[in-house]
């Protein structure tokens, strides 16, 4: 997973969403809102096509699901589920690109903690503040917070809800990506003077599952060979961190 910067919508699209939300709110007040049908009809409209294209651009060239970063993002997903939160049906900040599997696991489930989402929102959170990666198994787990002496509650809920620790193909994919990243760093460790720009290009190319955030900002920076890169080549490390920030 990685932090995704939410791009602004073209103003005409943003206005169209506001109008659709107003109409939906009116329908809800009148008791006539059919959420599924309203969404189905809107989904074919030009503004929602623009929303779809903008989400794909945000997700990056691979157009991966924003939750698992493994499968192709196939549809627009409501972070706050539309069935329970129709007041967010057309809210831009509530729309994500999601794969069929994550969509199925998430469904209408949406745990709250003090009325705030207990689920990582990759367009608002840095996922690796809450999640961790186990390089021996390829499993994404909740991050342990030594200050609280407990796993991150948001991380725990995210892993549980999206079943990130129970998807074999997903874990295999993450493991392959991790091995590619390891090989890329190991290849430069013994060079006389590694070139940070070339290294970053190779790392981004190898990073099929958006693991670089974990390697450079998450607990991965304390794991070999990223730890070695940090200690042996601090300037190269700093440049790589800067490039990903
Ligand atoms: Zn997914």
Coordinates of N, CA and C and ligand atoms in Angstrom, one line a residue:
X1 N 0.8 -1.2 0.0 CA 0.0 0.0 0.0 C 0.9 1.2 0.0
X2 N 0.3 2.3 -0.4 CA 1.1 3.6 -0.3 C 0.1 4.7 -0.1
X3 N 0.6 5.8 0.3 CA -0.2 7.0 0.5 C -0.5 7.6 -0.9
X4 N -1.7 7.8 -1.2 CA -2.1 8.3 -2.6 C -2.6 9.7 -2.4
X5 N -2.0 10.6 -3.3 CA -2.4 12.0 -3.2 C -3.7 12.1 -4.0
X6 N -4.8 12.6 -3.4 CA -6.1 12.8 -4.1 C -6.0 14.0 -5.0
X7 N -6.2 13.8 -6.2 CA -6.1 14.9 -7.2 C -7.5 15.6 -7.2
X8 N -7.4 16.9 -7.5 CA -8.7 17.7 -7.6 C -9.4 17.2 -8.9
X9 N -10.7 17.3 -8.9 CA -11.5 17.0 -10.0 C -11.7 18.2 -10.9
X10 N -11.9 18.1 -12.2 CA -12.2 19.3 -13.0 C -13.5 20.0 -12.3
X11 N -13.5 21.3 -12.3 CA -14.6 22.0 -11.6 C -16.0 21.6 -12.1
X12 N -16.1 21.3 -13.4 CA -17.4 20.9 -13.9 C -17.9 19.6 -13.3
X13 N -16.9 18.7 -13.1 CA -17.2 17.4 -12.5 C -17.6 17.5 -11.1
X14 N -16.8 18.3 -10.4 CA -17.0 18.6 -8.9 C -18.4 19.1 -8.7
X15 N -18.8 20.1 -9.6 CA -20.1 20.7 -9.5 C -21.2 19.7 -9.7
X16 N -21.0 18.8 -10.7 CA -22.0 17.8 -11.0 C -22.2 16.8 -9.9
X17 N -21.1 16.5 -9.2 CA -21.2 15.6 -8.0 C -22.0 16.3 -6.9
X18 N -21.7 17.5 -6.7 CA -22.4 18.3 -5.6 C -23.9 18.3 -5.9
X19 N -24.2 18.5 -7.2 CA -25.7 18.5 -7.6 C -26.3 17.1 -7.4
X20 N -25.6 16.1 -7.8 CA -26.1 14.7 -7.6 C -26.3 14.4 -6.1
X21 N -25.4 14.9 -5.3 CA -25.5 14.6 -3.9 C -26.7 15.3 -3.3
X22 N -26.9 16.6 -3.8 CA -28.1 17.4 -3.3 C -29.4 16.7 -3.7
X23 N -29.4 16.2 -4.9 CA -30.6 15.4 -5.3 C -30.8 14.2 -4.5
X24 N -29.7 13.5 -4.2 CA -29.8 12.2 -3.4 C -30.3 12.6 -2.0
X25 N -29.8 13.7 -1.5 CA -30.2 14.1 -0.1 C -31.7 14.4 -0.1
X26 N -32.1 15.1 -1.1 CA -33.6 15.5 -1.2 C -34.4 14.2 -1.3
X27 N -33.9 13.3 -2.1 CA -34.7 12.0 -2.2 C -34.7 11.2 -0.9
X28 N -33.6 11.3 -0.2 CA -33.5 10.6 1.1 C -34.5 11.3 2.1
X29 N -34.5 12.6 2.1 CA -35.5 13.4 3.0 C -36.9 13.0 2.7
X30 N -37.2 12.8 1.4 CA -38.5 12.5 0.9 C -38.9 11.0 1.1
X31 N -37.8 10.2 1.4 CA -38.0 8.8 1.5 C -38.1 8.0 0.2
X32 N -37.6 8.6 -0.9 CA -37.7 8.0 -2.2 C -36.4 7.6 -2.7
X33 N -35.3 7.7 -2.0 CA -34.0 7.4 -2.6 C -33.7 5.9 -2.7
X34 N -33.5 5.5 -3.9 CA -33.1 4.1 -4.2 C -31.5 4.2 -4.4
X35 N -30.8 3.9 -3.4 CA -29.3 4.1 -3.4 C -28.7 3.4 -4.6
X36 N -29.0 2.1 -4.7 CA -28.3 1.2 -5.7 C -28.6 1.8 -7.1
X37 N -29.9 2.0 -7.3 CA -30.4 2.5 -8.6 C -29.8 3.9 -9.0
X38 N -29.8 4.7 -8.0 CA -29.2 6.1 -8.2 C -27.8 6.0 -8.6
X39 N -27.0 5.1 -7.9 CA -25.6 5.0 -8.2 C -25.4 4.3 -9.6
X40 N -26.2 3.3 -9.9 CA -26.1 2.6 -11.2 C -26.3 3.6 -12.3
X41 N -27.3 4.4 -12.2 CA -27.6 5.4 -13.3 C -26.5 6.4 -13.4
X42 N -26.0 6.9 -12.2 CA -25.0 7.9 -12.2 C -23.7 7.4 -12.8
X43 N -23.4 6.1 -12.5 CA -22.2 5.4 -12.9 C -21.9 5.5 -14.4
X44 N -23.0 5.6 -15.2 CA -22.9 5.7 -16.7 C -22.7 7.1 -17.2
X45 N -22.8 8.1 -16.2 CA -22.8 9.5 -16.7 C -21.3 10.0 -16.9
X46 N -21.2 11.1 -17.6 CA -19.9 11.6 -17.9 C -19.1 12.0 -16.6
X47 N -19.8 12.7 -15.7 CA -19.0 13.1 -14.5 C -18.4 11.8 -13.8
X48 N -19.1 10.7 -13.7 CA -18.6 9.5 -13.1 C -17.5 8.9 -13.9
X49 N -17.6 9.1 -15.2 CA -16.5 8.5 -16.1 C -15.2 9.3 -15.8
X50 N -15.4 10.6 -15.6 CA -14.2 11.5 -15.2 C -13.7 11.1 -13.8
X51 N -14.6 10.8 -12.9 CA -14.2 10.3 -11.6 C -13.3 9.0 -11.7
X52 N -13.8 8.1 -12.5 CA -13.2 6.8 -12.7 C -11.8 7.1 -13.3
X53 N -11.7 7.9 -14.3 CA -10.4 8.2 -14.9 C -9.4 8.9 -13.9
X54 N -9.9 9.8 -13.1 CA -9.1 10.5 -12.1 C -8.6 9.5 -11.1
X55 N -9.4 8.6 -10.6 CA -9.0 7.6 -9.7 C -7.9 6.7 -10.2
X56 N -8.1 6.3 -11.5 CA -7.1 5.5 -12.2 C -5.7 6.2 -12.3
X57 N -5.8 7.5 -12.6 CA -4.6 8.3 -12.7 C -3.9 8.4 -11.3
X58 N -4.7 8.5 -10.2 CA -4.2 8.6 -8.9 C -3.5 7.3 -8.5
X59 N -4.1 6.2 -9.0 CA -3.6 4.8 -8.6 C -2.3 4.5 -9.2
X60 N -1.9 5.3 -10.3 CA -0.6 5.0 -10.9 C -0.8 4.2 -12.2
X61 N 0.4 4.0 -12.9 CA 0.3 3.4 -14.2 C -0.2 2.0 -14.2
X62 N -0.1 1.3 -13.1 CA -0.5 -0.1 -13.1 C -2.0 -0.2 -12.8
X63 N -2.6 1.0 -12.4 CA -4.1 1.0 -12.1 C -4.5 0.0 -11.1
X64 N -3.7 -0.2 -10.0 CA -4.0 -1.2 -9.0 C -5.0 -0.8 -8.0
X65 N -5.7 -1.7 -7.4 CA -6.6 -1.5 -6.3 C -5.9 -0.7 -5.2
X66 N -6.6 0.3 -4.7 CA -5.9 1.2 -3.7 C -5.8 0.5 -2.4
X67 N -6.5 -0.6 -2.1 CA -6.3 -1.2 -0.9 C -5.2 -2.3 -0.9
X68 N -5.3 -3.2 -1.8 CA -4.3 -4.3 -1.8 C -3.1 -4.1 -2.7
X69 N -3.2 -3.2 -3.7 CA -2.1 -2.9 -4.6 C -1.7 -4.1 -5.4
X70 N -2.5 -5.1 -5.4 CA -2.1 -6.3 -6.1 C -3.0 -6.5 -7.4
X71 N -4.3 -6.6 -7.2 CA -5.2 -6.8 -8.4 C -5.5 -5.5 -9.1
X72 N -6.0 -5.6 -10.3 CA -6.4 -4.4 -11.1 C -7.6 -3.8 -10.4
X73 N -7.6 -2.5 -10.3 CA -8.7 -1.7 -9.8 C -9.9 -1.8 -10.9
X74 N -11.0 -2.4 -10.5 CA -12.0 -2.6 -11.5 C -13.2 -1.7 -11.3
X75 N -13.4 -1.1 -10.1 CA -14.6 -0.3 -10.0 C -14.4 0.8 -8.9
X76 N -15.3 1.8 -9.0 CA -15.3 2.8 -8.0 C -15.9 2.2 -6.7
X77 N -15.3 2.5 -5.6 CA -15.7 1.9 -4.3 C -16.0 3.1 -3.3
X78 N -17.0 2.9 -2.5 CA -17.3 4.0 -1.5 C -16.6 3.6 -0.2
X79 N -15.6 4.4 0.3 CA -14.9 4.2 1.5 C -15.9 4.0 2.7
X80 N -16.7 5.0 2.9 CA -17.9 4.9 3.8 C -19.0 4.2 2.9
X81 N -19.4 3.0 3.2 CA -20.3 2.3 2.3 C -21.6 3.1 2.0
X82 N -21.9 3.0 0.7 CA -23.0 3.8 0.3 C -24.4 3.4 0.9
X83 N -24.5 2.1 1.2 CA -25.7 1.6 1.7 C -26.0 2.2 3.1
X84 N -25.0 2.5 3.9 CA -25.2 3.0 5.2 C -24.9 4.5 5.3
X85 N -24.2 5.1 4.3 CA -23.9 6.5 4.4 C -24.2 7.2 3.1
X86 N -25.5 7.2 2.7 CA -25.9 7.8 1.4 C -25.6 9.3 1.3
X87 N -25.3 9.9 2.5 CA -24.9 11.3 2.4 C -23.5 11.5 1.9
X88 N -22.8 10.3 1.6 CA -21.5 10.4 1.1 C -21.4 9.7 -0.3
X89 N -22.6 9.5 -0.9 CA -22.7 8.8 -2.2 C -21.9 9.4 -3.3
X90 N -21.9 10.7 -3.4 CA -21.2 11.4 -4.4 C -20.1 12.3 -3.9
X91 N -19.6 12.0 -2.7 CA -18.6 12.8 -2.1 C -17.2 12.4 -2.6
X92 N -16.5 13.3 -3.3 CA -15.3 12.9 -4.0 C -14.3 12.2 -3.0
X93 N -14.1 12.8 -1.8 CA -13.2 12.2 -0.9 C -13.6 10.8 -0.4
X94 N -14.8 10.4 -0.8 CA -15.2 9.0 -0.3 C -15.1 8.0 -1.4
X95 N -14.6 8.4 -2.6 CA -14.5 7.5 -3.7 C -13.1 6.9 -4.0
X96 N -13.0 5.6 -4.1 CA -11.7 4.9 -4.2 C -11.8 4.0 -5.4
X97 N -10.6 3.6 -5.9 CA -10.5 2.5 -6.9 C -10.2 1.2 -6.2
X98 N -11.0 0.2 -6.5 CA -10.9 -1.0 -5.7 C -11.0 -2.3 -6.6
X99 N -10.4 -3.4 -6.2 CA -10.5 -4.6 -7.0 C -11.8 -5.4 -6.5
X100 N -12.2 -6.4 -7.3 CA -13.4 -7.1 -6.9 C -13.2 -7.8 -5.6
X101 N -12.1 -8.4 -5.3 CA -11.9 -9.2 -4.1 C -11.9 -8.3 -2.9
X102 N -11.2 -7.2 -2.9 CA -11.3 -6.2 -1.7 C -12.7 -5.7 -1.6
X103 N -13.4 -5.4 -2.7 CA -14.7 -4.9 -2.6 C -15.6 -5.9 -2.0
X104 N -15.4 -7.2 -2.3 CA -16.2 -8.3 -1.7 C -16.0 -8.4 -0.2
X105 N -14.7 -8.4 0.2 CA -14.3 -8.5 1.6 C -14.9 -7.4 2.4
X106 N -14.8 -6.2 1.8 CA -15.2 -5.0 2.6 C -16.7 -4.9 2.6
X107 N -17.4 -5.1 1.5 CA -18.8 -5.0 1.4 C -19.4 -3.8 2.1
X108 N -20.3 -4.0 3.0 CA -20.9 -2.9 3.8 C -20.3 -2.7 5.2
X109 N -19.2 -3.5 5.4 CA -18.6 -3.5 6.7 C -17.7 -2.2 6.8
X110 N -17.8 -1.5 7.9 CA -17.0 -0.3 8.0 C -16.9 0.0 9.5
X111 N -15.9 -0.6 10.2 CA -15.7 -0.4 11.6 C -15.3 1.1 11.9
X112 N -15.9 1.6 13.0 CA -15.6 2.9 13.5 C -14.9 2.8 14.9
X113 N -14.1 3.8 15.1 CA -13.4 3.9 16.4 C -13.6 5.4 16.9
X114 N -14.4 5.6 17.9 CA -14.7 7.0 18.3 C -15.3 7.8 17.1
X115 N -16.2 7.1 16.4 CA -16.8 7.7 15.2 C -15.9 8.1 14.0
X116 N -14.7 7.6 14.1 CA -13.7 7.8 13.0 C -13.5 6.5 12.4
X117 N -13.2 6.4 11.0 CA -13.0 5.2 10.4 C -11.8 4.4 11.1
X118 N -12.1 3.1 11.3 CA -11.0 2.3 11.9 C -10.4 1.5 10.8
X119 N -10.3 2.1 9.6 CA -9.8 1.4 8.4 C -8.9 2.4 7.7
X120 N -7.7 1.9 7.2 CA -6.8 2.8 6.6 C -7.4 3.3 5.3
X121 N -7.3 4.7 5.1 CA -7.8 5.3 3.9 C -6.5 5.8 3.2
X122 N -6.0 5.1 2.2 CA -4.7 5.4 1.5 C -4.7 6.8 0.9
X123 N -5.9 7.4 0.7 CA -5.8 8.8 0.2 C -5.8 9.8 1.3
X124 N -5.8 9.4 2.6 CA -5.7 10.3 3.7 C -4.7 9.9 4.7
X125 N -4.4 8.6 4.8 CA -3.4 8.1 5.8 C -2.1 7.7 5.1
X126 N -1.0 7.6 5.8 CA 0.1 6.9 5.4 C 0.0 5.5 5.9
X127 N -0.4 4.5 5.0 CA -0.7 3.2 5.4 C 0.3 2.5 6.3
X128 N 1.6 2.9 6.1 CA 2.7 2.2 6.8 C 2.8 2.7 8.2
X129 N 2.0 3.7 8.6 CA 2.0 4.1 10.0 C 1.2 3.1 10.8
X130 N 0.3 2.4 10.1 CA -0.6 1.5 10.8 C -0.3 0.0 10.4
X131 N 0.3 -0.2 9.3 CA 0.6 -1.5 8.8 C 2.1 -1.8 8.8
X132 N 2.4 -3.1 8.8 CA 3.7 -3.6 8.7 C 3.8 -4.7 7.7
X133 N 5.0 -5.1 7.3 CA 5.1 -6.1 6.3 C 6.1 -7.1 6.9
X134 N 5.8 -8.4 6.7 CA 6.7 -9.5 7.2 C 7.4 -10.0 6.0
X135 N 8.7 -9.7 5.8 CA 9.4 -10.1 4.6 C 9.7 -11.6 4.5
X136 N 9.5 -12.3 5.6 CA 9.7 -13.7 5.5 C 8.5 -14.5 4.9
X137 N 7.3 -13.9 5.1 CA 6.1 -14.6 4.7 C 5.3 -13.8 3.6
X138 N 5.7 -12.5 3.4 CA 5.0 -11.7 2.4 C 3.6 -11.2 2.9
X139 N 3.4 -11.3 4.2 CA 2.1 -11.0 4.8 C 2.1 -9.5 5.3
X140 N 1.0 -8.8 5.0 CA 0.9 -7.4 5.5 C 0.1 -7.6 6.9
X141 N 0.7 -7.1 7.9 CA 0.1 -7.2 9.3 C 0.0 -5.8 9.9
X142 N -0.7 -5.8 11.1 CA -0.8 -4.5 11.8 C 0.5 -4.2 12.4
X143 N 0.8 -2.9 12.4 CA 2.1 -2.4 12.9 C 2.0 -2.4 14.5
X144 N 3.1 -2.8 15.1 CA 3.2 -2.8 16.5 C 3.7 -1.4 17.0
X145 N 3.0 -0.8 17.9 CA 3.4 0.5 18.5 C 4.0 0.3 19.8
X146 N 5.4 0.4 19.9 CA 6.0 0.1 21.2 C 5.6 1.0 22.3
X147 N 5.2 2.3 22.0 CA 4.8 3.2 23.0 C 3.5 2.7 23.7
X148 N 2.6 2.3 22.9 CA 1.3 1.8 23.4 C 1.4 0.3 23.8
X149 N 2.5 -0.3 23.4 CA 2.7 -1.7 23.7 C 1.6 -2.6 23.1
X150 N 1.1 -2.2 21.9 CA 0.0 -2.9 21.3 C 0.1 -2.7 19.8
X151 N -0.6 -3.5 19.1 CA -0.7 -3.3 17.6 C -1.6 -2.2 17.3
X152 N -1.4 -1.5 16.2 CA -2.2 -0.4 15.8 C -3.7 -0.9 15.6
X153 N -4.7 -0.3 16.3 CA -6.1 -0.8 16.1 C -6.5 -0.6 14.7
X154 N -6.1 0.5 14.0 CA -6.5 0.7 12.7 C -5.9 -0.3 11.7
X155 N -4.6 -0.7 12.0 CA -4.0 -1.7 11.3 C -4.6 -3.1 11.5
X156 N -5.0 -3.4 12.7 CA -5.7 -4.6 13.0 C -7.0 -4.8 12.2
X157 N -7.8 -3.7 12.2 CA -9.1 -3.7 11.5 C -8.9 -3.8 10.0
X158 N -7.9 -3.1 9.5 CA -7.7 -3.1 8.0 C -7.3 -4.5 7.6
X159 N -6.3 -5.1 8.3 CA -5.9 -6.5 7.9 C -7.1 -7.5 8.0
X160 N -7.8 -7.3 9.1 CA -9.0 -8.3 9.3 C -10.0 -8.1 8.2
X161 N -10.4 -6.9 8.0 CA -11.5 -6.6 7.1 C -11.1 -7.0 5.6
X162 N -9.9 -6.7 5.2 CA -9.5 -7.0 3.8 C -8.8 -8.3 3.7
X163 N -8.8 -9.0 4.9 CA -8.2 -10.3 5.0 C -6.8 -10.4 4.3
X164 N -6.0 -9.3 4.6 CA -4.7 -9.2 4.0 C -3.7 -10.3 4.4
X165 N -4.0 -10.9 5.5 CA -3.1 -12.0 6.0 C -3.6 -13.4 5.6
X166 N -4.7 -13.4 4.8 CA -5.2 -14.8 4.4 C -5.3 -14.9 2.9
X167 N -4.7 -14.1 2.2 CA -4.8 -14.2 0.7 C -3.4 -14.6 0.1
X168 N -3.4 -15.9 -0.2 CA -2.1 -16.5 -0.5 C -1.5 -15.9 -1.8
X169 N -2.3 -15.6 -2.8 CA -1.8 -15.1 -4.0 C -1.2 -13.7 -3.8
X170 N -1.9 -13.0 -2.9 CA -1.5 -11.6 -2.5 C -0.2 -11.6 -1.8
X171 N -0.1 -12.5 -0.8 CA 1.2 -12.6 -0.1 C 2.3 -13.1 -1.0
X172 N 2.1 -14.0 -1.9 CA 3.1 -14.4 -2.8 C 3.6 -13.2 -3.7
X173 N 2.6 -12.4 -4.1 CA 2.9 -11.2 -5.0 C 3.8 -10.3 -4.2
X174 N 3.4 -10.0 -2.9 CA 4.2 -9.1 -2.1 C 5.6 -9.6 -1.9
X175 N 5.7 -10.9 -1.7 CA 7.0 -11.5 -1.5 C 7.9 -11.4 -2.7
X176 N 7.3 -11.6 -3.9 CA 8.1 -11.5 -5.1 C 8.6 -10.1 -5.3
X177 N 7.7 -9.1 -5.0 CA 8.1 -7.7 -5.1 C 9.3 -7.4 -4.1
X178 N 9.1 -7.9 -2.9 CA 10.1 -7.7 -1.8 C 11.5 -8.2 -2.3
X179 N 11.5 -9.4 -2.9 CA 12.7 -10.0 -3.4 C 13.4 -9.2 -4.5
X180 N 12.5 -8.6 -5.3 CA 13.0 -7.8 -6.4 C 13.7 -6.5 -5.8
X181 N 13.0 -5.9 -4.8 CA 13.6 -4.7 -4.2 C 14.9 -5.0 -3.5
X182 N 14.9 -6.2 -2.8 CA 16.2 -6.6 -2.1 C 17.3 -6.8 -3.1
X183 N 17.0 -7.4 -4.2 CA 18.1 -7.7 -5.3 C 18.5 -6.3 -5.8
X184 N 17.6 -5.4 -6.0 CA 18.0 -4.1 -6.5 C 18.9 -3.3 -5.6
X185 N 18.6 -3.4 -4.3 CA 19.5 -2.7 -3.3 C 20.8 -3.4 -3.2
X186 N 20.8 -4.7 -3.1 CA 22.0 -5.5 -3.0 C 23.0 -5.3 -4.1
X187 N 22.4 -5.1 -5.3 CA 23.3 -4.8 -6.5 C 24.1 -3.5 -6.4
X188 N 23.6 -2.6 -5.6 CA 24.3 -1.3 -5.6 C 25.2 -1.2 -4.3
X189 N 24.9 -2.1 -3.3 CA 25.6 -1.9 -2.0 C 27.2 -2.0 -2.2
X190 N 27.6 -2.8 -3.1 CA 29.1 -3.0 -3.3 C 29.7 -2.1 -4.4
X191 N 28.8 -1.2 -4.9 CA 29.4 -0.3 -5.9 C 30.3 0.7 -5.3
X192 N 31.1 1.4 -6.1 CA 32.0 2.4 -5.5 C 31.3 3.6 -5.1
X193 N 30.3 4.0 -5.9 CA 29.5 5.2 -5.6 C 28.1 5.0 -6.2
X194 N 27.2 4.5 -5.5 CA 25.8 4.3 -6.1 C 25.2 5.6 -6.5
X195 N 24.5 5.5 -7.6 CA 23.8 6.7 -8.1 C 22.3 6.7 -7.6
X196 N 22.0 7.6 -6.7 CA 20.7 7.6 -6.0 C 19.5 7.6 -7.1
X197 N 19.7 8.5 -8.1 CA 18.6 8.6 -9.1 C 18.4 7.3 -9.8
X198 N 19.5 6.7 -10.2 CA 19.3 5.4 -10.9 C 18.7 4.3 -10.0
X199 N 19.2 4.3 -8.8 CA 18.7 3.3 -7.8 C 17.2 3.5 -7.6
X200 N 16.7 4.8 -7.4 CA 15.3 5.0 -7.2 C 14.5 4.6 -8.4
X201 N 15.0 4.9 -9.6 CA 14.3 4.5 -10.9 C 14.1 2.9 -10.9
X202 N 15.2 2.2 -10.5 CA 15.1 0.8 -10.5 C 14.2 0.3 -9.4
X203 N 14.2 0.9 -8.3 CA 13.3 0.5 -7.1 C 11.9 0.7 -7.5
X204 N 11.6 1.9 -8.1 CA 10.2 2.2 -8.5 C 9.7 1.2 -9.5
X205 N 10.6 0.8 -10.4 CA 10.3 -0.1 -11.5 C 10.0 -1.5 -10.9
X206 N 10.8 -1.9 -9.8 CA 10.6 -3.2 -9.2 C 9.4 -3.2 -8.2
X207 N 9.0 -2.1 -7.8 CA 8.0 -2.0 -6.7 C 6.6 -2.2 -7.2
X208 N 6.3 -3.5 -7.5 CA 5.0 -3.8 -8.1 C 3.8 -3.7 -7.1
X209 N 4.1 -3.7 -5.8 CA 3.1 -3.7 -4.8 C 3.2 -2.5 -3.8
X210 N 3.8 -1.5 -4.3 CA 3.9 -0.2 -3.4 C 4.4 -0.5 -2.0
X211 N 5.6 -1.2 -2.0 CA 6.2 -1.6 -0.7 C 7.3 -0.6 -0.4
X212 N 7.7 0.3 -1.3 CA 8.8 1.2 -1.0 C 8.6 2.1 0.2
X213 N 7.3 2.5 0.4 CA 7.0 3.3 1.6 C 7.4 2.6 2.8
X214 N 7.1 1.3 2.9 CA 7.5 0.5 4.0 C 9.0 0.4 4.2
X215 N 9.7 0.3 3.0 CA 11.2 0.1 3.0 C 11.9 1.4 3.5
X216 N 11.3 2.5 3.0 CA 12.0 3.8 3.3 C 11.5 4.6 4.5
X217 N 10.2 4.4 4.8 CA 9.6 5.2 5.9 C 9.1 4.3 7.0
X218 N 8.7 3.1 6.6 CA 8.1 2.1 7.6 C 9.3 1.4 8.3
X219 N 8.9 0.3 8.9 CA 9.9 -0.5 9.7 C 10.9 -1.2 8.8
X220 N 10.7 -1.2 7.5 CA 11.6 -1.8 6.5 C 13.0 -1.1 6.5
X221 N 13.0 0.1 7.0 CA 14.3 0.8 7.0 C 15.3 0.2 8.1
X222 N 14.7 -0.6 8.9 CA 15.5 -1.3 10.0 C 15.9 -2.7 9.5
X223 N 15.5 -3.1 8.3 CA 15.7 -4.5 7.8 C 16.7 -4.5 6.7
X224 N 17.6 -5.4 6.7 CA 18.6 -5.6 5.6 C 17.8 -5.9 4.3
X225 N 18.2 -5.4 3.1 CA 19.4 -4.6 2.9 C 19.2 -3.1 3.0
X226 N 17.9 -2.7 3.3 CA 17.7 -1.2 3.4 C 18.4 -0.6 4.6
X227 N 18.6 -1.4 5.7 CA 19.3 -0.9 6.8 C 20.8 -0.6 6.4
X228 N 21.3 -1.6 5.6 CA 22.7 -1.4 5.1 C 22.9 -0.2 4.2
X229 N 21.9 0.0 3.4 CA 21.9 1.1 2.5 C 22.0 2.4 3.3
X230 N 21.1 2.4 4.3 CA 21.0 3.6 5.2 C 22.4 3.9 5.9
X231 N 23.0 2.8 6.4 CA 24.3 3.1 7.2 C 25.5 3.2 6.3
X232 N 25.5 2.5 5.1 CA 26.7 2.6 4.3 C 26.7 3.8 3.4
X233 N 25.5 4.2 2.9 CA 25.4 5.3 2.0 C 24.3 6.3 2.5
X234 N 24.6 7.0 3.6 CA 23.5 7.9 4.1 C 23.1 9.0 3.1
X235 N 24.0 9.5 2.3 CA 23.5 10.5 1.3 C 22.6 9.9 0.2
X236 N 23.0 8.7 -0.2 CA 22.1 8.0 -1.2 C 20.8 7.7 -0.6
X237 N 20.8 7.3 0.6 CA 19.6 7.0 1.4 C 18.7 8.3 1.5
X238 N 19.3 9.4 1.9 CA 18.5 10.6 2.1 C 17.9 11.0 0.7
X239 N 18.7 10.9 -0.4 CA 18.1 11.3 -1.7 C 17.0 10.4 -2.1
X240 N 17.1 9.1 -1.8 CA 16.0 8.2 -2.1 C 14.7 8.5 -1.3
X241 N 14.9 8.8 0.0 CA 13.8 9.2 0.9 C 13.1 10.4 0.4
X242 N 14.0 11.4 0.0 CA 13.5 12.7 -0.5 C 12.6 12.5 -1.8
X243 N 13.2 11.6 -2.7 CA 12.5 11.3 -3.9 C 11.1 10.7 -3.8
X244 N 11.0 9.9 -2.7 CA 9.7 9.2 -2.5 C 8.7 10.1 -1.7
X245 N 9.2 11.1 -1.0 CA 8.4 12.0 -0.1 C 7.4 12.8 -1.0
Ligands
LIG1 ZN1 -7.8 -5.1 -3.8

